């Protein structure tokens, strides 16, 4: 992928391919995924369950158990460091310091056996030689920054004494306490109810504005993406199908899959007619289809879509706009 | 906390009473009596003896008398050991079993926990299979096989230890190993299962994502939770260990409490059976309470908030 933008990206992922070697064969979870994250940008990665969006991010941080997972190829440059080739020690010094993560389920992602304050301060103590008292003070500040009342008392509490939304605030405070350059948020609002979702998004937005952190925001919710992300990267069956600035993606998508997804959003839909659904289901990744993975479900598919002769590749189709659909690339559709 | 302990202790009184009642009637259902095995005793004398111990009274009267004495903490005289009370016999043999049990517990924990942790870190590899096959062996080998085996090899073969008796510190080694290896094998499996469970949790991934080094992921983030099944098992296990093992005490000729359990039953030594059973029940109740307290200390979700 070639970006016309001259600004050097903070994180540049190129041709990442990750597979799982299971008893039932090789599952090609992520295939040839590339994206750049610019400084201060919020990049949304959208896709259904199993589209490889989480695996992409876990690959970057070396959080996948290997085996069964194997990173087959690719580069992920954070500055001069290739995360995919970094030593364990090097990776550990980056995890939680330069790249932090917030996970999907705040109910299970905090250690129930340790005090919230201990868990908050932990990243600081691992990455900076800082005194326990100072770390404790920073933990309290971090809780205050995400809007938790009575923080000085709350750091002494255990996770089960917090509600779901509060725990996700704790997770965010924990991830940002080291002031990382990149925050990877893996569906941080999926497990929460709608009103709490909005609060969490507000906090992320606010903290980003204050700290200038770049965010990779993984979600399956196009609605959340539209209001939150600068750029969107659409994934399907382990591959990138389209990548564009958010507005462009919503207003003039150049991929039938993105268009079909948009038609399936209930809120954007006329109440009188039946809600649009994409026929069929995503392909089995241990036996991926040839060519474009979406072709079997695509209403615009032609034989060339499913052939090996026209390899699927993300190509520029407009300014900052990339699509992997050969029919758009060839100008059949517009 | 004190309220919790007090209420648990009060709750255990009916339990103990129930156990006492059940045991009392069950031992009397068995054929024969305390003195039916005595040789060459004329019926008149036998009658006299039974009379003396109140064994001719209606059973309900005997039961009433027993309970009355029990509340006075009097366990009665032993029928088999003339002139000695059950309390005396327990007080004399329990310290021996307690000492043996403590050594065995140390052996069990020192072997079981590290073996279980190592196995859980690299599941389904040699690091897992090796300790786990030993553990399987330990569980499958009964103490009456392992004991003589150790006595033969370390005792007679290498001549390092005496094979029987309870005099020197060296005499403690073989019985402690026999008993400890068996419990250690169990603890290894429980530790492995507990650690595997915890290591697969989301919060372990969170810790790794924070850049926490692996040894802290294990000892700071996983161990408390992973040890919960072991602690659970240790309650009844410790009660069993310190109240003595009949097999091990018989093999190595140790004057502990374990022998009394079985011998009392053979001799129809009613009061001794009652005494040992109740003593064991009290230990179980006590250690289960201790386990609950330890678990609450380890697992904040179990703590009482009052």
Coordinates of C-alpha atoms in Angstrom, one line a residue:
Chain A
X1 CA 0.0 0.0 0.0
X2 CA 1.4 3.4 -0.9
X3 CA 0.2 6.4 0.9
X4 CA 0.6 9.8 -0.8
X5 CA 0.8 11.4 2.6
X6 CA 4.3 12.6 3.4
X7 CA 4.0 12.4 7.2
X8 CA 5.8 9.4 8.6
X9 CA 3.3 7.0 10.2
X10 CA 3.7 6.2 13.9
X11 CA 2.9 2.6 13.3
X12 CA 3.2 0.9 9.9
X13 CA 1.9 -2.6 9.5
X14 CA 2.8 -4.2 6.2
X15 CA 1.6 -7.5 4.7
X16 CA 0.9 -9.1 8.1
X17 CA -0.1 -12.7 7.7
X18 CA -1.0 -14.8 10.7
X19 CA -2.2 -18.4 10.7
X20 CA -3.3 -20.9 13.4
X21 CA -2.1 -24.5 13.0
X22 CA -5.0 -26.5 14.4
X23 CA -5.9 -30.2 14.3
X24 CA -8.5 -29.4 11.7
X25 CA -6.0 -27.7 9.4
X26 CA -4.4 -24.3 9.0
X27 CA -6.7 -21.4 9.7
X28 CA -5.6 -18.3 7.8
X29 CA -6.9 -15.8 10.2
X30 CA -5.1 -12.7 8.9
X31 CA -3.8 -12.5 5.3
X32 CA -1.7 -9.7 3.9
X33 CA -3.0 -6.9 6.1
X34 CA -1.4 -3.5 5.8
X35 CA -2.3 -0.2 7.5
X36 CA -0.6 2.9 8.8
X37 CA -1.5 4.7 12.0
X38 CA -0.6 8.4 12.0
X39 CA 0.1 10.4 15.0
X40 CA -3.0 11.4 16.9
X41 CA -5.2 9.5 14.5
X42 CA -8.1 7.2 15.5
X43 CA -8.1 4.3 13.1
X44 CA -11.1 2.0 13.1
X45 CA -10.8 -1.6 12.2
X46 CA -14.3 -2.9 11.4
X47 CA -15.3 -6.5 10.7
X48 CA -17.5 -9.3 11.8
X49 CA -16.5 -11.8 14.4
X50 CA -13.7 -13.9 13.0
X51 CA -12.7 -11.4 10.4
X52 CA -9.2 -11.2 11.9
X53 CA -9.4 -7.8 13.5
X54 CA -8.4 -8.8 17.0
X55 CA -5.8 -11.3 15.7
X56 CA -4.2 -8.5 13.8
X57 CA -3.7 -6.5 16.9
X58 CA -2.7 -9.4 19.1
X59 CA -0.1 -10.3 16.5
X60 CA 1.5 -6.9 16.9
X61 CA 2.0 -7.2 20.6
X62 CA 3.0 -10.9 20.5
X63 CA 0.0 -11.8 22.6
X64 CA -1.0 -14.8 20.6
X65 CA 0.1 -18.2 22.0
X66 CA 2.6 -19.6 19.5
X67 CA 1.9 -22.4 18.7
X68 CA -0.9 -22.7 17.6
X69 CA -0.6 -19.2 16.2
X70 CA 2.2 -18.4 13.8
X71 CA 3.0 -15.0 12.3
X72 CA 4.0 -16.1 8.7
X73 CA 5.2 -12.8 7.3
X74 CA 5.0 -9.1 7.4
X75 CA 6.5 -6.1 9.2
X76 CA 5.1 -3.9 11.9
X77 CA 7.3 -0.8 12.4
X78 CA 6.9 1.3 15.5
X79 CA 9.6 3.8 14.8
X80 CA 12.6 1.7 14.0
X81 CA 11.5 -1.4 15.8
X82 CA 9.8 -4.2 13.9
X83 CA 7.4 -5.6 16.4
X84 CA 7.1 -8.9 14.6
X85 CA 10.8 -9.6 14.9
X86 CA 11.5 -8.0 18.2
X87 CA 12.9 -10.1 21.0
X88 CA 10.6 -11.1 23.9
X89 CA 12.4 -8.6 26.2
X90 CA 12.1 -5.9 23.6
X91 CA 8.4 -6.6 23.1
X92 CA 7.8 -6.6 26.8
X93 CA 9.4 -3.2 27.2
X94 CA 7.0 -1.9 24.5
X95 CA 3.8 -3.6 25.7
X96 CA 2.1 -1.3 28.3
X97 CA 4.7 1.4 27.7
X98 CA 4.5 2.5 24.1
X99 CA 1.5 0.4 23.0
X100 CA -1.3 -0.3 25.5
X101 CA -4.5 -2.3 25.2
X102 CA -8.0 -2.1 26.4
X103 CA -10.0 -5.3 26.1
X104 CA -13.5 -6.2 25.2
X105 CA -14.9 -7.6 28.5
X106 CA -14.1 -5.5 31.5
X107 CA -15.7 -8.1 33.8
X108 CA -13.0 -10.6 33.0
X109 CA -10.0 -8.5 32.0
X110 CA -9.2 -7.2 35.5
X111 CA -7.5 -9.6 38.0
X112 CA -10.1 -10.3 40.7
X113 CA -7.4 -11.2 43.2
X114 CA -5.5 -7.9 43.1
X115 CA -6.5 -4.4 44.2
X116 CA -7.4 -2.0 41.5
X117 CA -4.7 0.3 42.6
X118 CA -2.0 -2.4 42.4
X119 CA -3.1 -3.2 38.8
X120 CA -3.2 0.4 37.8
X121 CA 0.3 1.1 39.1
X122 CA 1.8 -2.1 37.8
X123 CA 2.6 -0.9 34.3
X124 CA 4.3 2.2 35.7
X125 CA 6.3 0.1 38.1
X126 CA 7.4 -2.3 35.3
X127 CA 8.4 0.3 32.9
X128 CA 9.7 3.2 34.9
X129 CA 11.8 3.0 38.0
X130 CA 9.3 4.7 40.2
X131 CA 8.7 4.5 43.9
X132 CA 5.7 2.7 45.3
X133 CA 4.3 5.8 46.9
X134 CA 4.6 7.8 43.7
X135 CA 3.0 5.0 41.7
X136 CA 0.2 4.9 44.1
X137 CA -0.3 8.6 43.7
X138 CA -0.3 8.3 39.9
X139 CA -2.9 5.5 40.2
X140 CA -5.2 7.7 42.1
X141 CA -4.7 10.5 39.5
X142 CA -5.4 8.1 36.7
X143 CA -8.7 7.1 38.2
X144 CA -9.7 10.7 38.6
X145 CA -8.8 11.4 35.0
X146 CA -11.4 8.8 33.8
X147 CA -14.0 10.3 36.1
X148 CA -14.1 7.9 39.0
X149 CA -15.3 9.6 42.2
X150 CA -13.5 9.2 45.5
X151 CA -10.5 7.8 43.7
X152 CA -8.2 7.7 46.7
X153 CA -10.5 5.2 48.4
X154 CA -11.4 3.3 45.3
X155 CA -7.8 2.3 44.5
X156 CA -8.0 0.1 47.6
X157 CA -11.1 -1.8 46.2
X158 CA -11.1 -5.0 44.2
X159 CA -12.5 -5.2 40.7
X160 CA -15.7 -6.9 41.8
X161 CA -16.7 -3.8 43.7
X162 CA -16.9 -1.9 40.4
X163 CA -19.7 -2.0 37.8
X164 CA -19.0 -2.9 34.2
X165 CA -18.7 0.6 33.0
X166 CA -16.5 1.6 35.9
X167 CA -14.2 -1.3 35.3
X168 CA -13.8 -0.3 31.6
X169 CA -12.9 3.2 32.9
X170 CA -10.3 1.5 35.1
X171 CA -9.0 -0.4 32.1
X172 CA -8.6 2.8 30.2
X173 CA -6.9 4.5 33.1
X174 CA -4.6 1.5 33.4
X175 CA -3.8 1.5 29.7
X176 CA -3.0 5.3 29.6
X177 CA -1.1 5.6 32.8
X178 CA 2.2 5.2 31.1
X179 CA 1.2 7.7 28.4
X180 CA 1.6 5.3 25.5
X181 CA 1.9 6.4 21.9
X182 CA -0.6 3.9 20.7
X183 CA -3.7 2.6 22.4
X184 CA -5.3 -0.5 20.9
X185 CA -9.0 -0.7 22.0
X186 CA -10.4 -4.1 21.2
X187 CA -14.2 -3.7 21.1
X188 CA -14.1 -1.7 24.4
X189 CA -17.8 -1.0 24.3
X190 CA -19.2 -4.2 23.0
X191 CA -19.9 -5.8 26.4
X192 CA -21.5 -2.6 27.8
X193 CA -25.0 -1.3 27.6
X194 CA -25.7 1.6 25.3
X195 CA -25.6 4.5 27.7
X196 CA -22.4 3.3 29.2
X197 CA -21.0 2.8 25.7
X198 CA -21.4 6.5 25.0
X199 CA -19.7 7.5 28.3
X200 CA -16.7 5.2 27.5
X201 CA -16.4 6.7 24.0
X202 CA -16.5 10.2 25.5
X203 CA -13.7 9.3 27.9
X204 CA -11.6 7.8 25.2
X205 CA -12.2 10.9 23.0
X206 CA -11.4 13.2 25.9
X207 CA -8.2 11.4 26.9
X208 CA -7.1 11.3 23.3
X209 CA -7.5 15.1 23.1
X210 CA -5.5 15.6 26.3
X211 CA -2.7 13.2 25.6
X212 CA -2.5 13.0 21.8
X213 CA -2.6 9.2 21.9
X214 CA -3.1 7.5 18.6
X215 CA -5.9 4.9 18.8
X216 CA -6.6 1.7 16.9
X217 CA -10.3 1.1 17.6
X218 CA -11.5 -2.4 16.8
X219 CA -15.2 -2.8 16.5
X220 CA -18.0 -4.5 14.6
X221 CA -20.3 -1.5 15.1
X222 CA -20.3 0.8 12.1
X223 CA -22.4 3.2 14.0
X224 CA -19.7 3.7 16.6
X225 CA -17.1 4.1 13.9
X226 CA -18.9 6.9 12.1
X227 CA -18.8 9.2 15.0
X228 CA -15.4 8.3 16.5
X229 CA -12.8 7.3 13.9
X230 CA -10.7 9.3 11.5
X231 CA -10.1 6.5 9.2
X232 CA -11.7 3.1 8.7
X233 CA -10.2 -0.2 7.7
X234 CA -12.8 -2.8 6.7
X235 CA -11.8 -6.4 7.2
X236 CA -13.5 -9.6 6.0
X237 CA -12.3 -13.2 6.3
X238 CA -8.8 -12.1 7.3
X239 CA -8.3 -9.7 4.5
X240 CA -8.7 -5.9 4.1
X241 CA -11.4 -5.0 1.6
X242 CA -11.5 -1.3 1.9
X243 CA -9.7 1.5 3.7
X244 CA -10.7 5.1 3.6
X245 CA -11.3 8.3 5.7
X246 CA -14.5 7.8 7.6
X247 CA -16.6 10.3 5.7
X248 CA -15.6 8.8 2.4
X249 CA -16.3 5.3 3.5
X250 CA -19.8 6.2 4.5
X251 CA -20.6 8.5 1.6
X252 CA -18.9 6.9 -1.3
X253 CA -17.8 3.4 -0.4
X254 CA -16.0 1.6 -3.2
X255 CA -16.6 -1.9 -2.0
X256 CA -19.8 -4.0 -2.2
X257 CA -19.1 -5.5 1.2
X258 CA -18.9 -2.1 2.9
X259 CA -22.1 -1.0 1.1
X260 CA -23.9 -4.2 2.2
X261 CA -22.8 -3.6 5.8
X262 CA -24.2 -0.1 5.7
X263 CA -27.5 -1.3 4.3
X264 CA -27.6 -3.7 7.3
X265 CA -27.5 -0.9 9.9
X266 CA -31.0 -0.8 11.5
X267 CA -30.8 2.9 12.3
X268 CA -30.1 4.0 8.7
X269 CA -33.0 2.0 7.5
X270 CA -36.5 2.8 6.4
X271 CA -38.8 1.4 9.1
X272 CA -41.5 0.2 6.7
X273 CA -39.3 -2.3 4.8
X274 CA -37.6 -5.4 6.0
X275 CA -34.0 -4.9 7.2
X276 CA -31.4 -5.8 4.6
X277 CA -29.2 -8.8 5.4
X278 CA -26.2 -10.1 3.5
X279 CA -27.1 -13.6 2.2
X280 CA -24.9 -16.5 3.2
X281 CA -22.2 -16.6 5.9
X282 CA -18.5 -15.8 6.1
X283 CA -16.2 -18.4 4.5
X284 CA -14.4 -21.2 6.5
X285 CA -10.9 -19.8 7.0
X286 CA -9.3 -23.2 7.1
X287 CA -10.3 -23.5 3.4
X288 CA -10.6 -19.9 2.1
X289 CA -12.1 -19.3 -1.3
X290 CA -10.0 -18.2 -4.2
X291 CA -9.8 -14.6 -5.1
X292 CA -12.1 -12.3 -3.2
X293 CA -13.4 -13.9 0.0
X294 CA -16.7 -11.9 -0.3
X295 CA -17.4 -13.0 -3.9
X296 CA -19.7 -15.9 -3.0
X297 CA -22.0 -13.5 -1.2
X298 CA -21.6 -10.5 -3.5
X299 CA -24.3 -9.4 -5.8
X300 CA -21.8 -7.8 -8.2
X301 CA -19.5 -10.8 -8.4
X302 CA -18.3 -11.9 -11.8
X303 CA -16.3 -15.1 -12.5
X304 CA -13.0 -13.1 -12.4
X305 CA -13.6 -12.3 -8.7
X306 CA -13.2 -15.9 -7.7
X307 CA -10.3 -16.7 -10.0
X308 CA -6.6 -16.9 -9.2
X309 CA -5.7 -14.8 -12.2
X310 CA -6.8 -11.6 -10.7
X311 CA -5.2 -11.6 -7.2
X312 CA -7.1 -9.6 -4.7
X313 CA -5.1 -6.5 -3.7
X314 CA -5.8 -3.3 -2.0
X315 CA -5.3 -0.5 -4.6
X316 CA -5.8 3.2 -4.5
X317 CA -9.1 4.3 -5.9
X318 CA -9.3 7.9 -4.8
X319 CA -7.4 10.2 -2.5
X320 CA -6.6 8.2 0.7
X321 CA -9.1 5.7 -0.5
X322 CA -8.2 2.1 -1.1
X323 CA -10.4 -0.8 -2.3
X324 CA -9.7 -4.4 -3.0
X325 CA -12.7 -4.9 -5.3
X326 CA -11.5 -5.6 -8.9
X327 CA -14.7 -4.3 -10.4
X328 CA -14.2 -0.9 -8.8
X329 CA -10.5 -1.1 -9.7
X330 CA -11.4 -1.8 -13.3
X331 CA -14.0 0.9 -13.4
X332 CA -17.0 -1.5 -13.9
X333 CA -18.7 -0.1 -10.9
X334 CA -18.5 3.4 -9.5
Chain B
X1 CA -15.1 -12.3 61.1
X2 CA -15.4 -13.4 64.7
X3 CA -19.1 -13.6 64.2
X4 CA -18.6 -15.9 61.2
X5 CA -16.2 -18.2 63.1
X6 CA -18.5 -18.4 66.1
X7 CA -21.5 -19.2 63.9
X8 CA -19.6 -21.8 62.1
X9 CA -18.5 -23.4 65.3
X10 CA -22.1 -23.4 66.6
X11 CA -23.3 -25.0 63.4
X12 CA -20.8 -27.8 63.8
X13 CA -22.3 -28.9 67.2
X14 CA -25.4 -30.5 65.6
X15 CA -23.2 -32.1 63.0
X16 CA -21.0 -33.6 65.6
X17 CA -24.0 -34.8 67.6
X18 CA -25.4 -36.5 64.5
X19 CA -22.1 -38.2 63.8
X20 CA -22.0 -39.3 67.5
X21 CA -25.5 -40.7 67.3
X22 CA -25.0 -42.5 64.0
X23 CA -21.7 -44.0 65.1
X24 CA -23.1 -45.1 68.5
X25 CA -25.9 -47.1 66.9
X26 CA -23.9 -48.4 64.0
X27 CA -21.1 -50.0 66.1
X28 CA -23.8 -51.7 68.2
X29 CA -25.3 -53.2 65.0
X30 CA -22.1 -55.1 64.4
X31 CA -22.2 -58.6 65.8
X32 CA -20.3 -59.4 69.0
X33 CA -19.4 -57.1 71.8
X34 CA -16.2 -55.7 73.5
X35 CA -15.6 -58.8 75.5
X36 CA -16.8 -61.6 73.2
X37 CA -13.3 -62.2 72.0
X38 CA -11.9 -62.7 75.5
X39 CA -10.6 -66.2 76.0
X40 CA -11.8 -68.5 78.7
X41 CA -14.1 -66.2 80.5
X42 CA -17.0 -67.9 82.2
X43 CA -20.4 -66.6 81.4
X44 CA -20.8 -65.3 85.0
X45 CA -17.7 -63.2 84.7
X46 CA -18.7 -61.9 81.3
X47 CA -22.0 -61.0 82.7
X48 CA -20.2 -59.2 85.5
X49 CA -18.0 -57.2 83.1
X50 CA -20.9 -56.2 80.9
X51 CA -22.8 -55.2 84.1
X52 CA -19.8 -53.1 85.2
X53 CA -19.6 -51.2 81.9
X54 CA -23.4 -50.8 81.8
X55 CA -23.6 -52.9 78.6
X56 CA -26.7 -54.7 79.9
X57 CA -28.8 -51.6 80.1
X58 CA -31.4 -50.9 77.4
X59 CA -29.6 -49.3 74.4
X60 CA -31.4 -46.1 74.8
X61 CA -30.2 -45.7 78.4
X62 CA -26.7 -46.4 77.2
X63 CA -27.0 -43.8 74.6
X64 CA -28.3 -41.3 77.1
X65 CA -25.5 -42.0 79.5
X66 CA -23.0 -41.7 76.7
X67 CA -24.3 -38.3 75.6
X68 CA -24.3 -37.1 79.2
X69 CA -20.6 -38.0 79.6
X70 CA -19.8 -36.5 76.2
X71 CA -21.0 -33.1 77.3
X72 CA -18.7 -33.5 80.3
X73 CA -16.0 -34.1 77.7
X74 CA -15.6 -37.6 79.2
X75 CA -15.1 -40.2 76.4
X76 CA -15.3 -43.1 78.8
X77 CA -12.9 -46.0 79.5
X78 CA -11.4 -48.1 76.8
X79 CA -12.8 -51.6 76.8
X80 CA -9.7 -53.1 75.2
X81 CA -7.0 -51.3 77.1
X82 CA -7.7 -52.1 80.7
X83 CA -7.6 -49.2 83.1
X84 CA -7.0 -46.6 80.5
X85 CA -9.4 -43.9 79.3
X86 CA -10.1 -43.1 75.6
X87 CA -9.0 -39.6 76.3
X88 CA -5.7 -40.8 77.6
X89 CA -5.1 -43.0 74.6
X90 CA -5.8 -40.3 72.1
X91 CA -3.7 -37.7 74.0
X92 CA -0.8 -40.2 74.0
X93 CA -0.9 -41.2 70.3
X94 CA -2.1 -38.0 68.6
X95 CA 1.1 -36.1 68.9
X96 CA 2.9 -38.9 67.1
X97 CA 0.4 -38.8 64.2
X98 CA 0.5 -35.0 64.2
X99 CA 4.2 -34.9 63.9
X100 CA 4.2 -37.5 61.1
X101 CA 1.3 -35.7 59.4
X102 CA 3.2 -32.4 59.4
X103 CA 6.3 -33.9 57.8
X104 CA 4.2 -35.6 55.2
X105 CA 2.3 -32.4 54.5
X106 CA 5.6 -30.6 54.0
X107 CA 6.8 -33.3 51.6
X108 CA 3.4 -33.2 49.8
X109 CA 3.4 -29.4 49.4
X110 CA 7.1 -29.1 48.5
X111 CA 6.8 -31.7 45.7
X112 CA 3.2 -31.2 44.6
X113 CA 3.0 -27.4 44.1
X114 CA 6.2 -26.9 42.1
X115 CA 5.5 -30.0 40.0
X116 CA 1.9 -28.7 39.3
X117 CA 3.1 -25.2 38.4
X118 CA 5.8 -26.5 36.1
X119 CA 3.3 -28.8 34.4
X120 CA 0.8 -26.0 33.9
X121 CA 3.3 -23.6 32.2
X122 CA 3.9 -25.8 29.2
X123 CA 0.9 -28.0 28.9
X124 CA 1.1 -31.1 26.7
X125 CA 4.9 -31.0 26.5
X126 CA 7.5 -33.1 28.3
X127 CA 7.5 -30.5 31.1
X128 CA 3.8 -31.5 31.6
X129 CA 3.9 -35.2 30.9
X130 CA 6.9 -36.0 33.1
X131 CA 5.7 -34.6 36.4
X132 CA 2.1 -35.7 35.6
X133 CA 3.0 -39.3 35.0
X134 CA 4.9 -39.4 38.3
X135 CA 1.8 -37.9 39.9
X136 CA -0.4 -40.6 38.3
X137 CA 1.9 -43.2 39.6
X138 CA 1.8 -41.7 43.0
X139 CA -2.0 -41.7 43.0
X140 CA -2.2 -45.3 41.7
X141 CA 0.4 -46.7 44.1
X142 CA -1.3 -47.5 47.4
X143 CA 0.7 -46.7 50.5
X144 CA 0.8 -50.3 51.4
X145 CA 2.8 -50.9 48.3
X146 CA 4.9 -47.7 48.3
X147 CA 5.7 -48.0 52.0
X148 CA 7.3 -51.5 51.8
X149 CA 8.9 -50.5 48.5
X150 CA 10.7 -47.5 50.2
X151 CA 11.6 -49.6 53.2
X152 CA 13.1 -52.2 50.9
X153 CA 15.1 -49.8 48.8
X154 CA 16.1 -46.9 51.0
X155 CA 15.9 -48.9 54.3
X156 CA 17.2 -52.4 53.7
X157 CA 18.9 -51.9 50.3
X158 CA 20.8 -48.7 50.9
X159 CA 20.7 -49.0 54.7
X160 CA 20.0 -45.3 55.1
X161 CA 17.0 -45.6 57.5
X162 CA 15.5 -48.0 59.9
X163 CA 12.5 -49.7 58.5
X164 CA 10.5 -49.5 61.6
X165 CA 10.2 -47.7 64.9
X166 CA 9.8 -44.1 65.9
X167 CA 12.9 -43.1 67.8
X168 CA 15.4 -41.0 65.8
X169 CA 14.8 -38.2 63.4
X170 CA 15.8 -40.6 60.6
X171 CA 12.9 -42.8 61.5
X172 CA 10.6 -40.0 60.4
X173 CA 11.8 -40.1 56.8
X174 CA 10.3 -43.2 55.3
X175 CA 6.8 -42.9 56.7
X176 CA 6.7 -39.1 55.9
X177 CA 7.8 -39.9 52.3
X178 CA 5.3 -42.7 51.9
X179 CA 2.4 -40.5 53.1
X180 CA 3.7 -37.3 51.6
X181 CA 4.3 -38.7 48.1
X182 CA 0.7 -39.9 47.9
X183 CA -0.8 -36.5 48.9
X184 CA 1.9 -34.7 46.8
X185 CA 0.7 -36.5 43.7
X186 CA -2.8 -35.3 44.3
X187 CA -1.7 -31.7 45.0
X188 CA 0.4 -31.7 41.8
X189 CA -2.7 -32.5 39.7
X190 CA -4.9 -30.0 41.6
X191 CA -2.2 -27.3 41.2
X192 CA -1.8 -28.0 37.5
X193 CA -5.6 -27.8 36.9
X194 CA -6.0 -24.7 39.0
X195 CA -3.1 -22.9 37.3
X196 CA -4.2 -23.9 33.8
X197 CA -7.6 -22.5 34.6
X198 CA -6.3 -19.2 35.8
X199 CA -3.6 -18.9 33.1
X200 CA -6.3 -19.1 30.4
X201 CA -8.2 -16.1 31.9
X202 CA -8.6 -12.8 30.2
X203 CA -6.8 -10.9 33.0
X204 CA -3.6 -12.9 32.4
X205 CA -3.7 -11.5 28.8
X206 CA -4.2 -8.0 30.3
X207 CA -1.1 -8.5 32.5
X208 CA 1.0 -9.6 29.6
X209 CA -0.3 -6.7 27.5
X210 CA 1.0 -4.4 30.3
X211 CA 4.4 -5.8 29.8
X212 CA 4.5 -7.7 33.1
X213 CA 7.3 -10.2 33.0
X214 CA 6.4 -13.9 33.0
X215 CA 7.5 -14.8 36.5
X216 CA 5.3 -12.0 37.9
X217 CA 2.4 -13.2 35.6
X218 CA 2.8 -16.6 37.4
X219 CA 3.5 -15.6 41.0
X220 CA 1.7 -12.3 41.3
X221 CA -1.3 -12.7 39.0
X222 CA -2.0 -16.5 38.9
X223 CA -0.8 -18.2 42.0
X224 CA -3.5 -17.0 44.4
X225 CA -6.3 -18.1 42.1
X226 CA -4.6 -21.2 41.0
X227 CA -4.0 -22.4 44.5
X228 CA -7.7 -22.3 45.5
X229 CA -8.5 -25.9 44.5
X230 CA -5.4 -27.0 46.5
X231 CA -6.5 -25.1 49.6
X232 CA -9.9 -26.6 49.2
X233 CA -8.5 -30.1 49.2
X234 CA -6.1 -29.4 52.0
X235 CA -8.9 -29.0 54.6
X236 CA -10.0 -32.7 54.7
X237 CA -6.5 -33.8 53.6
X238 CA -4.8 -32.2 56.6
X239 CA -7.4 -33.6 59.0
X240 CA -6.7 -37.0 57.5
X241 CA -2.9 -36.6 57.5
X242 CA -2.6 -35.6 61.2
X243 CA -5.1 -38.1 62.5
X244 CA -2.8 -40.8 61.3
X245 CA -2.8 -43.5 58.7
X246 CA -3.5 -47.0 59.8
X247 CA -1.5 -48.5 56.9
X248 CA 1.6 -46.4 57.3
X249 CA 1.6 -46.6 61.1
X250 CA 1.3 -50.4 60.9
X251 CA 4.0 -50.8 58.2
X252 CA 6.6 -48.7 60.1
X253 CA 5.4 -49.6 63.6
X254 CA 4.6 -46.1 64.7
X255 CA 2.6 -45.6 67.9
X256 CA 0.2 -43.2 66.4
X257 CA -3.5 -42.6 66.4
X258 CA -4.2 -44.3 63.1
X259 CA -3.8 -47.8 64.5
X260 CA -6.5 -47.1 67.1
X261 CA -9.1 -46.4 64.4
X262 CA -8.9 -49.9 63.0
X263 CA -8.0 -51.8 66.1
X264 CA -10.9 -50.3 68.0
X265 CA -13.3 -51.5 65.4
X266 CA -11.8 -55.0 65.4
X267 CA -12.0 -55.2 69.2
X268 CA -15.5 -53.7 69.3
X269 CA -14.0 -51.2 71.7
X270 CA -17.2 -49.1 71.6
X271 CA -15.9 -46.1 73.5
X272 CA -12.6 -46.0 71.6
X273 CA -14.4 -46.2 68.2
X274 CA -16.7 -43.3 69.3
X275 CA -13.7 -41.4 70.6
X276 CA -11.6 -41.7 67.5
X277 CA -14.5 -41.0 65.1
X278 CA -15.5 -37.9 67.0
X279 CA -11.9 -36.7 67.2
X280 CA -11.5 -37.1 63.5
X281 CA -14.9 -35.3 62.9
X282 CA -13.8 -32.4 65.0
X283 CA -10.5 -32.1 63.1
X284 CA -12.4 -32.1 59.8
X285 CA -14.8 -29.5 61.0
X286 CA -11.9 -27.4 62.3
X287 CA -9.8 -27.6 59.1
X288 CA -12.7 -26.9 56.9
X289 CA -13.3 -23.7 58.8
X290 CA -9.6 -22.9 58.5
X291 CA -9.8 -23.5 54.8
X292 CA -12.8 -21.1 54.5
X293 CA -10.9 -18.4 56.4
X294 CA -7.8 -18.9 54.2
X295 CA -9.9 -18.8 51.0
X296 CA -11.5 -15.6 52.1
X297 CA -8.1 -14.1 52.7
X298 CA -7.0 -15.3 49.2
X299 CA -10.1 -14.5 47.2
X300 CA -11.5 -11.0 47.8
X301 CA -14.8 -12.0 46.2
X302 CA -15.5 -14.4 49.1
X303 CA -14.9 -11.8 51.8
X304 CA -17.7 -10.7 54.0
X305 CA -18.5 -7.1 53.8
X306 CA -20.1 -6.1 57.0

